[in-house]
PDB file of C-alpha atoms in Angstrom:
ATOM      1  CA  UNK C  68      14.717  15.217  18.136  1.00  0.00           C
ATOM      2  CA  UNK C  69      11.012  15.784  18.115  1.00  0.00           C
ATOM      3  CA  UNK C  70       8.097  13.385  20.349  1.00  0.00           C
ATOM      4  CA  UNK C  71       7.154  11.946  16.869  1.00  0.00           C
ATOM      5  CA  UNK C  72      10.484  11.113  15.634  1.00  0.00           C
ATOM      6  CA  UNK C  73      11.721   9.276  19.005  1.00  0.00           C
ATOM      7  CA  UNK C  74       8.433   7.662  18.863  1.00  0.00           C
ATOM      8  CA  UNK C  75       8.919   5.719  15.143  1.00  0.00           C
ATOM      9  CA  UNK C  76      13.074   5.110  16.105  1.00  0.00           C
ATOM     10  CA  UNK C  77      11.600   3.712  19.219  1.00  0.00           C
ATOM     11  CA  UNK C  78       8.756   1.637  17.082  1.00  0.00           C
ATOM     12  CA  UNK C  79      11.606   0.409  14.470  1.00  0.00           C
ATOM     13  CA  UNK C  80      14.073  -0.823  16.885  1.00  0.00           C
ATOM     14  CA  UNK C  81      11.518  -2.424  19.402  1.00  0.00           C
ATOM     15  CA  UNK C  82       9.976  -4.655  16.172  1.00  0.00           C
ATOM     16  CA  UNK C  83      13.535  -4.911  14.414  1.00  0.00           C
ATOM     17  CA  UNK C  84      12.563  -3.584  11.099  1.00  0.00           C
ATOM     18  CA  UNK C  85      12.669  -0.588   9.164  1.00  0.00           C
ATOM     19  CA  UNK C  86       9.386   0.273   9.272  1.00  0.00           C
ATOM     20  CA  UNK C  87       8.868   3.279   7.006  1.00  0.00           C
ATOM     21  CA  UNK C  88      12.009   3.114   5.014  1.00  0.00           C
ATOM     22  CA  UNK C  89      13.698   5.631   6.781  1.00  0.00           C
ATOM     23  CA  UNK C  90      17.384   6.285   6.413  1.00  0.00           C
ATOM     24  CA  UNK C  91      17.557   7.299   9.653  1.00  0.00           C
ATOM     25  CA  UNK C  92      16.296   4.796  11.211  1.00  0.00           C
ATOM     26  CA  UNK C  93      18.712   3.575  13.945  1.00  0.00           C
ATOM     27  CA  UNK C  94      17.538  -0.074  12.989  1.00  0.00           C
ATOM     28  CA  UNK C  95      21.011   0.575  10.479  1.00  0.00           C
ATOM     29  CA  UNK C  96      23.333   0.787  13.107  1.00  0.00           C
ATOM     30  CA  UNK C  97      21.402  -1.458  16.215  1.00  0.00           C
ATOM     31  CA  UNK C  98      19.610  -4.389  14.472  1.00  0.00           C
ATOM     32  CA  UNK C  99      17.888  -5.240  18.241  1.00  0.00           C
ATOM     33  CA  UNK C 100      15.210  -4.205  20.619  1.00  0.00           C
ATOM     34  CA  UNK C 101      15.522  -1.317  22.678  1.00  0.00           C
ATOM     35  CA  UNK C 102      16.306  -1.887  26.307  1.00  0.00           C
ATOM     36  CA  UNK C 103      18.738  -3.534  28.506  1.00  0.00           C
ATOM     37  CA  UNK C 104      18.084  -7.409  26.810  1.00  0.00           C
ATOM     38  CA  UNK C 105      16.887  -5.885  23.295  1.00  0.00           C
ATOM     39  CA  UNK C 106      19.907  -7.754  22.026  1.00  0.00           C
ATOM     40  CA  UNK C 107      18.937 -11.019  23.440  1.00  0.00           C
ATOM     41  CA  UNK C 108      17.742 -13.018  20.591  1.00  0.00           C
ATOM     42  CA  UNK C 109      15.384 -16.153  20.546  1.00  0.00           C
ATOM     43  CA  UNK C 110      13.736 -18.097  18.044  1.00  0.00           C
ATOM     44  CA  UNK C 111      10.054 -16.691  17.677  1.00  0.00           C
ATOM     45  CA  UNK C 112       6.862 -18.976  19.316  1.00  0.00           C
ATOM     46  CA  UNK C 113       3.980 -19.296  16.818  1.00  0.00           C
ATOM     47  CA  UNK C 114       2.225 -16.648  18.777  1.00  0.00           C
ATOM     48  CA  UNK C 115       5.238 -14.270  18.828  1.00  0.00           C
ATOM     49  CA  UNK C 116       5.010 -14.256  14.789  1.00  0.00           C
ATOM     50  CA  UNK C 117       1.310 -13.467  14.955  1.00  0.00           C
ATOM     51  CA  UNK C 118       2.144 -10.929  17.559  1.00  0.00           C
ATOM     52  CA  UNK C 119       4.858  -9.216  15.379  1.00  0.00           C
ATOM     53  CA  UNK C 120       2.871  -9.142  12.297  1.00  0.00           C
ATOM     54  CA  UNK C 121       0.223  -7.393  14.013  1.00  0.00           C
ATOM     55  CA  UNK C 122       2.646  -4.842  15.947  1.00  0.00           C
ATOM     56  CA  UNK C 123       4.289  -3.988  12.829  1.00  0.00           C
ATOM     57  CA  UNK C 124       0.931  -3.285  10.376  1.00  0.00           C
ATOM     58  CA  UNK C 125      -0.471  -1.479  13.643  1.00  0.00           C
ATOM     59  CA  UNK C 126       2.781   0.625  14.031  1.00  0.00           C
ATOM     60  CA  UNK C 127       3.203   1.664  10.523  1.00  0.00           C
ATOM     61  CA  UNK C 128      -0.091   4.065  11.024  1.00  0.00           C
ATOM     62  CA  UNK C 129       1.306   5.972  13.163  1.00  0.00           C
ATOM     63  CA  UNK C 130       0.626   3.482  16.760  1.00  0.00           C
ATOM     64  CA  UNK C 131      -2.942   3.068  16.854  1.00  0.00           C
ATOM     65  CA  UNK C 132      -4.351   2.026  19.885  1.00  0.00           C
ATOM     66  CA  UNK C 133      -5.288  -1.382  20.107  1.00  0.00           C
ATOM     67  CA  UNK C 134      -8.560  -0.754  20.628  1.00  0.00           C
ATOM     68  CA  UNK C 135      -9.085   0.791  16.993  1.00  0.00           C
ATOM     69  CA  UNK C 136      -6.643  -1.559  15.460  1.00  0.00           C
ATOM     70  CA  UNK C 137      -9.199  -4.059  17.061  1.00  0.00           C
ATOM     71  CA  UNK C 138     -11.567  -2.154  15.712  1.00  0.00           C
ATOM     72  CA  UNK C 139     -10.321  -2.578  12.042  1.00  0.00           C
ATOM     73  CA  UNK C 140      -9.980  -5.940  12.075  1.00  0.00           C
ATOM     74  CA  UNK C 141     -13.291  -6.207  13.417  1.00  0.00           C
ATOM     75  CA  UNK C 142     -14.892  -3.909  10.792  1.00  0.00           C
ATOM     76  CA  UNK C 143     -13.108  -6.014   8.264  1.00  0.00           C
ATOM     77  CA  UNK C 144     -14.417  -9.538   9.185  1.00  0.00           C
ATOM     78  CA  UNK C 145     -17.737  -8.365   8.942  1.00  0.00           C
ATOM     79  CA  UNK C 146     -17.422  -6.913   5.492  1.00  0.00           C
ATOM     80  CA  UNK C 147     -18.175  -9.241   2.442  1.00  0.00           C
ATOM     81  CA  UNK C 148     -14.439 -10.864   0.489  1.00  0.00           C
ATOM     82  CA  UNK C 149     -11.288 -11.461   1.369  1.00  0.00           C
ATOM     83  CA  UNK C 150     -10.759 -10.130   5.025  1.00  0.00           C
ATOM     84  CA  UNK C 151      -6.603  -9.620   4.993  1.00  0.00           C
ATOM     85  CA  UNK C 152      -7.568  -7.440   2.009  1.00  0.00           C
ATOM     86  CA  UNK C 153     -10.299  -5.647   3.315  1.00  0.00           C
ATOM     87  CA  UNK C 154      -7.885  -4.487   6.596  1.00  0.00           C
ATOM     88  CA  UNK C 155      -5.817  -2.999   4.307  1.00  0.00           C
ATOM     89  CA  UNK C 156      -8.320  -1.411   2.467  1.00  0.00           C
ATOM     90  CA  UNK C 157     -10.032   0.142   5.659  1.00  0.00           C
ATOM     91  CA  UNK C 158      -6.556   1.337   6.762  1.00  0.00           C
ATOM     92  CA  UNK C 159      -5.419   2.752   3.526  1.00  0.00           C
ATOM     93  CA  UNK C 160      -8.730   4.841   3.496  1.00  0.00           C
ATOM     94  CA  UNK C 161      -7.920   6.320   6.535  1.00  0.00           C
ATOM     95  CA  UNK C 162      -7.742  10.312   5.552  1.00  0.00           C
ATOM     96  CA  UNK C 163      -4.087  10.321   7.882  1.00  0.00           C
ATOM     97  CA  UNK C 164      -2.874   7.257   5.651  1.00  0.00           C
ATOM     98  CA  UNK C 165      -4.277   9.091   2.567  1.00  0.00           C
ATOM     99  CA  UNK C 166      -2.695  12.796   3.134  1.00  0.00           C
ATOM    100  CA  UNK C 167       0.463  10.960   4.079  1.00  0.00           C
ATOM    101  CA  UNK C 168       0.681   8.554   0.533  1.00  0.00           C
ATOM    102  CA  UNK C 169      -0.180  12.272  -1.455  1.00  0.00           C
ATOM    103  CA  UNK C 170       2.936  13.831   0.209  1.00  0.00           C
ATOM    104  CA  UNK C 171       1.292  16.428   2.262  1.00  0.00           C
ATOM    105  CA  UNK C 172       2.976  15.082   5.381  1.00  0.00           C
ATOM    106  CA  UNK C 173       6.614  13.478   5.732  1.00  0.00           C
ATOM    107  CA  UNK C 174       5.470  10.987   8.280  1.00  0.00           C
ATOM    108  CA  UNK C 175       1.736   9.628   9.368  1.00  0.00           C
ATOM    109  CA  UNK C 176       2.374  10.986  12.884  1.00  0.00           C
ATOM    110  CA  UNK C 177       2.415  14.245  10.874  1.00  0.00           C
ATOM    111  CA  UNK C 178      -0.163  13.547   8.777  1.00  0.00           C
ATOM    112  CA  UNK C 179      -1.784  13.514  12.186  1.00  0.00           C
ATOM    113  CA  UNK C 180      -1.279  16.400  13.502  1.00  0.00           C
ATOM    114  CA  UNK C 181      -2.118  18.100  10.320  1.00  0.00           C
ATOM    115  CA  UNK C 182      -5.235  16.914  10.129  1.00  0.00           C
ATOM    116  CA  UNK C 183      -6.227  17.634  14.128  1.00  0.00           C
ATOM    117  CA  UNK C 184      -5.237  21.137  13.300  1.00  0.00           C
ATOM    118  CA  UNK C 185      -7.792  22.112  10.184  1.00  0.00           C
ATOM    119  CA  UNK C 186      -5.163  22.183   7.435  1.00  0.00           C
ATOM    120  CA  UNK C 187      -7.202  19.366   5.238  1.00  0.00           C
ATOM    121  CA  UNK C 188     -10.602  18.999   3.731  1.00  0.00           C
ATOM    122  CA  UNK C 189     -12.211  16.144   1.777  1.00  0.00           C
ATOM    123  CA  UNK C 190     -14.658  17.787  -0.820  1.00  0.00           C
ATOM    124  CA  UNK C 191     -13.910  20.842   0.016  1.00  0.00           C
ATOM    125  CA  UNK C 192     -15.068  20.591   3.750  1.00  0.00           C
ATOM    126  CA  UNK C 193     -12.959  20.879   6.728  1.00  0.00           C
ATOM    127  CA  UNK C 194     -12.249  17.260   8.112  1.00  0.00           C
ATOM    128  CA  UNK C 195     -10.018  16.790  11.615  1.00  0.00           C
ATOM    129  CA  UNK C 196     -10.506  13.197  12.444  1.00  0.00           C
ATOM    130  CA  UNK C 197      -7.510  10.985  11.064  1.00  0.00           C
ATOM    131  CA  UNK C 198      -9.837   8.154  11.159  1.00  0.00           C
ATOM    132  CA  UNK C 199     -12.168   9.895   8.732  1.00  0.00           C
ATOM    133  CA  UNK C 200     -12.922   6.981   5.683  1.00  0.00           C
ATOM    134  CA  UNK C 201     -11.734   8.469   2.734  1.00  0.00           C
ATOM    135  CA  UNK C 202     -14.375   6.954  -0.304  1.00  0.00           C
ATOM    136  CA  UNK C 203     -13.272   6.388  -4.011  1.00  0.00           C
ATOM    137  CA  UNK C 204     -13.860   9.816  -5.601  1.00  0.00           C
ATOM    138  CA  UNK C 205     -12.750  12.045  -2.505  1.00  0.00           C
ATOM    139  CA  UNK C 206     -10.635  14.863  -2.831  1.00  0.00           C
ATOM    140  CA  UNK C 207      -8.433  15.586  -0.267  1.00  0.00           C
ATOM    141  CA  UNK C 208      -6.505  19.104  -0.140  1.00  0.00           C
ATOM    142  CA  UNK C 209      -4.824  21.139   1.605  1.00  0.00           C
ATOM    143  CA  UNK C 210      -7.174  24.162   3.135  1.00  0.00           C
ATOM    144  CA  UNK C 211      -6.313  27.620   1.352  1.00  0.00           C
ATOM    145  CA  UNK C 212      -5.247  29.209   4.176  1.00  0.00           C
ATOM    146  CA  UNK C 213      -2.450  26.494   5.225  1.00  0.00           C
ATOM    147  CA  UNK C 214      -1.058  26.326   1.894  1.00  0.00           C
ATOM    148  CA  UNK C 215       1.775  28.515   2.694  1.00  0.00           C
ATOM    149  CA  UNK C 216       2.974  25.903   6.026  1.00  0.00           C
ATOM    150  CA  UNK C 217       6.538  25.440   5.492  1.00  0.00           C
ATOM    151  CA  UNK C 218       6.245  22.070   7.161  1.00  0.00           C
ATOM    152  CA  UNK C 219       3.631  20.739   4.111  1.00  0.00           C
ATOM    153  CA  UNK C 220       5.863  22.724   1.787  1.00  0.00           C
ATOM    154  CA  UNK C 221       8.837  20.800   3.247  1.00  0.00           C
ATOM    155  CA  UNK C 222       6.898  17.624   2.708  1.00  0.00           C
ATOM    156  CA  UNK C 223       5.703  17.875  -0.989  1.00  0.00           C
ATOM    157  CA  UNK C 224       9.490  18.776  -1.982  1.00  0.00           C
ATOM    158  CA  UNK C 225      10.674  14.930  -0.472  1.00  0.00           C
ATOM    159  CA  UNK C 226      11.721  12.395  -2.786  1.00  0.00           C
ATOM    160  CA  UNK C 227      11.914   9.426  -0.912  1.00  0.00           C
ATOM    161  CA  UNK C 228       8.648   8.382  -1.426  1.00  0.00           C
ATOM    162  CA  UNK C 229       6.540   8.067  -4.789  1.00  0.00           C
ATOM    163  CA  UNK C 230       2.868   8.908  -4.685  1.00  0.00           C
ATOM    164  CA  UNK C 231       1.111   5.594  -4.982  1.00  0.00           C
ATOM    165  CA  UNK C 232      -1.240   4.610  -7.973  1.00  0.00           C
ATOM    166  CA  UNK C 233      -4.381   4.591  -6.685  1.00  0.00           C
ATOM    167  CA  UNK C 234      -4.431   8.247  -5.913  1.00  0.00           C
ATOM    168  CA  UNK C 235      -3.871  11.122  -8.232  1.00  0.00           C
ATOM    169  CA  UNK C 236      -2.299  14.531  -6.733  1.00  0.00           C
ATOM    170  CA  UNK C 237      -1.234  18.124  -7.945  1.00  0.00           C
ATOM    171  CA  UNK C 238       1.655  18.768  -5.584  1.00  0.00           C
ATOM    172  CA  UNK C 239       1.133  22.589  -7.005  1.00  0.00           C
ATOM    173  CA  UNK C 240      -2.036  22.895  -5.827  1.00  0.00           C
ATOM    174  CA  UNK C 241      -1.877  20.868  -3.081  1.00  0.00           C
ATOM    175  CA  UNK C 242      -4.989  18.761  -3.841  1.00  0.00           C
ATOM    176  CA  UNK C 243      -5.560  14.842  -4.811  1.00  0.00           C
ATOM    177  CA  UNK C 244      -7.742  12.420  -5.770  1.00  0.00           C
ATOM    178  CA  UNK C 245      -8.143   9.208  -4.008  1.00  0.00           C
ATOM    179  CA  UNK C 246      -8.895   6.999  -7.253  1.00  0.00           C
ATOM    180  CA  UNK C 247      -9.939   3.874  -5.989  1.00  0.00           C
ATOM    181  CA  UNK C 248      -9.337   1.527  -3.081  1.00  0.00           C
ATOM    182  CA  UNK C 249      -6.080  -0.361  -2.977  1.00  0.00           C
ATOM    183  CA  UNK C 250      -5.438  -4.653  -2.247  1.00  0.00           C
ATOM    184  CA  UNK C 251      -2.010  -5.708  -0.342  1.00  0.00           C
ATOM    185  CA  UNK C 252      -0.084  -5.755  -3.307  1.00  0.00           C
ATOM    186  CA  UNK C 253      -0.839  -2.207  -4.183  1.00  0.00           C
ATOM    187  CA  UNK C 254       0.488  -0.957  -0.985  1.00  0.00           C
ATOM    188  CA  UNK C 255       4.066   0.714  -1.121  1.00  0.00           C
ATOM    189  CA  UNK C 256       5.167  -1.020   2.470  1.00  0.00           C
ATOM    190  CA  UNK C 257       8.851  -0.728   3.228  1.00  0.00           C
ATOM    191  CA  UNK C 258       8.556  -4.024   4.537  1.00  0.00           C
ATOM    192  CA  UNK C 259       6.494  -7.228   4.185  1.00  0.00           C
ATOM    193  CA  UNK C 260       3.350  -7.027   6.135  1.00  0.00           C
ATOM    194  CA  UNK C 261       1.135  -9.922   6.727  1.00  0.00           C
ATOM    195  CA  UNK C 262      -2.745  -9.441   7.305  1.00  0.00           C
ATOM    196  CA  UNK C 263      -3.426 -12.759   7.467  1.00  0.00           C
ATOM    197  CA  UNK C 264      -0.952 -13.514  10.508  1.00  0.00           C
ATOM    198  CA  UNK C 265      -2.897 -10.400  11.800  1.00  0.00           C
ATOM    199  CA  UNK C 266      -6.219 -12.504  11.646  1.00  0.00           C
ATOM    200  CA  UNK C 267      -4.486 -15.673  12.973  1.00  0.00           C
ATOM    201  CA  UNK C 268      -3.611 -13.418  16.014  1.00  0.00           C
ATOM    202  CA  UNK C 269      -7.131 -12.046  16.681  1.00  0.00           C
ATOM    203  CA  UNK C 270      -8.808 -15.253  15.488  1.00  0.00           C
ATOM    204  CA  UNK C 271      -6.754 -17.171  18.863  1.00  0.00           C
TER     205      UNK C 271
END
């Protein structure tokens, strides 16, 4: 089992959810935390709730730190409208979350790597930072030389996931257009996620 495989089994079964929808995620056959008392189970504090929420919305891009999950939330506070929204938006513009929703990666710790490694450009210039804010308008593809990767080949050819509707994306040519910027309900999550809880926590 690969580092980035052990690391989402380990992030489903420590937060109790399927995070990404997997069907192997061992969350299927051990509904509990990982550990000797994972399957000790207590009714949730106000602050564990806000806690979870946050955990799980952090997870599902691949573990960010908690210092650039911070950051998000930050960013998001500060910009004008509805804040839950405008997390969501800042994480779904993320180029790691974006080459992920077109298929070019089977997982966002993929989607990653990928991208650290010079396989993607946004307008047609090299890009390596999975942070990198993906505008409305942006094409994202798959560099010319890396089109031939049997892992992004592998990737495209999964049907498990659907491409999302505020992107558009030639899975022959390995290129897509991120359309415009998504709100909550937009989002294909596996699972609920709650960006206002995720402002209760930071707002403590």
């Amino acid at each position: 089992m690969s580092k980035r495989i052990a690391a989402k089994h380990k992030i489903d079964r420590r937060l109790g959810v399927n995070l990404w929808g997997s069907a192997k995620s061992p969350i299927t056959e051990r509904n509990y935390a990982p550990g000797q008392h994972g399957n000790n189970k207590k009714k949730p504090t106000e602050y564990g709730i806000q806690l979870l929420a946050k955990q799980k919305l952090k997870g599902y891009y691949g573990n960010m730190s908690e210092r650039q999950f911070r950051r998000v939330y930050q960013k998001a506070s500060q910009m004008k409208g509805d804040t839950s929204q405008n997390i969501i938006a800042l994480l779904e513009r993320r180029l790691d979350a974006v080459v992920y929703r077109m298929k070019f990666a089977k997982t966002v710790f993929a989607s990653r790597q990928l991208i650290n490694h010079g396989h993607v450009t946004v307008n047609g210039k090299l890009v390596n930072i999975a942070s990198f804010q993906v505008n409305e308008g942006d094409v994202i593809a798959i560099r010319e030389k890396s089109k031939s990767n049997a892992v992004i080949l592998e990737a495209v050819q999964t049907s498990d996931r659907d491409i999302p509707t505020y992107m558009t994306v030639d899975l022959k040519e390995l290129a897509g257009t991120f359309v415009n910027t998504p709100k909550l309900e937009d989002v294909p999550y596996p699972v609920v996620m709650e960006p206002n809880i995720v402002i209760e926590y930071y707002s403590r």
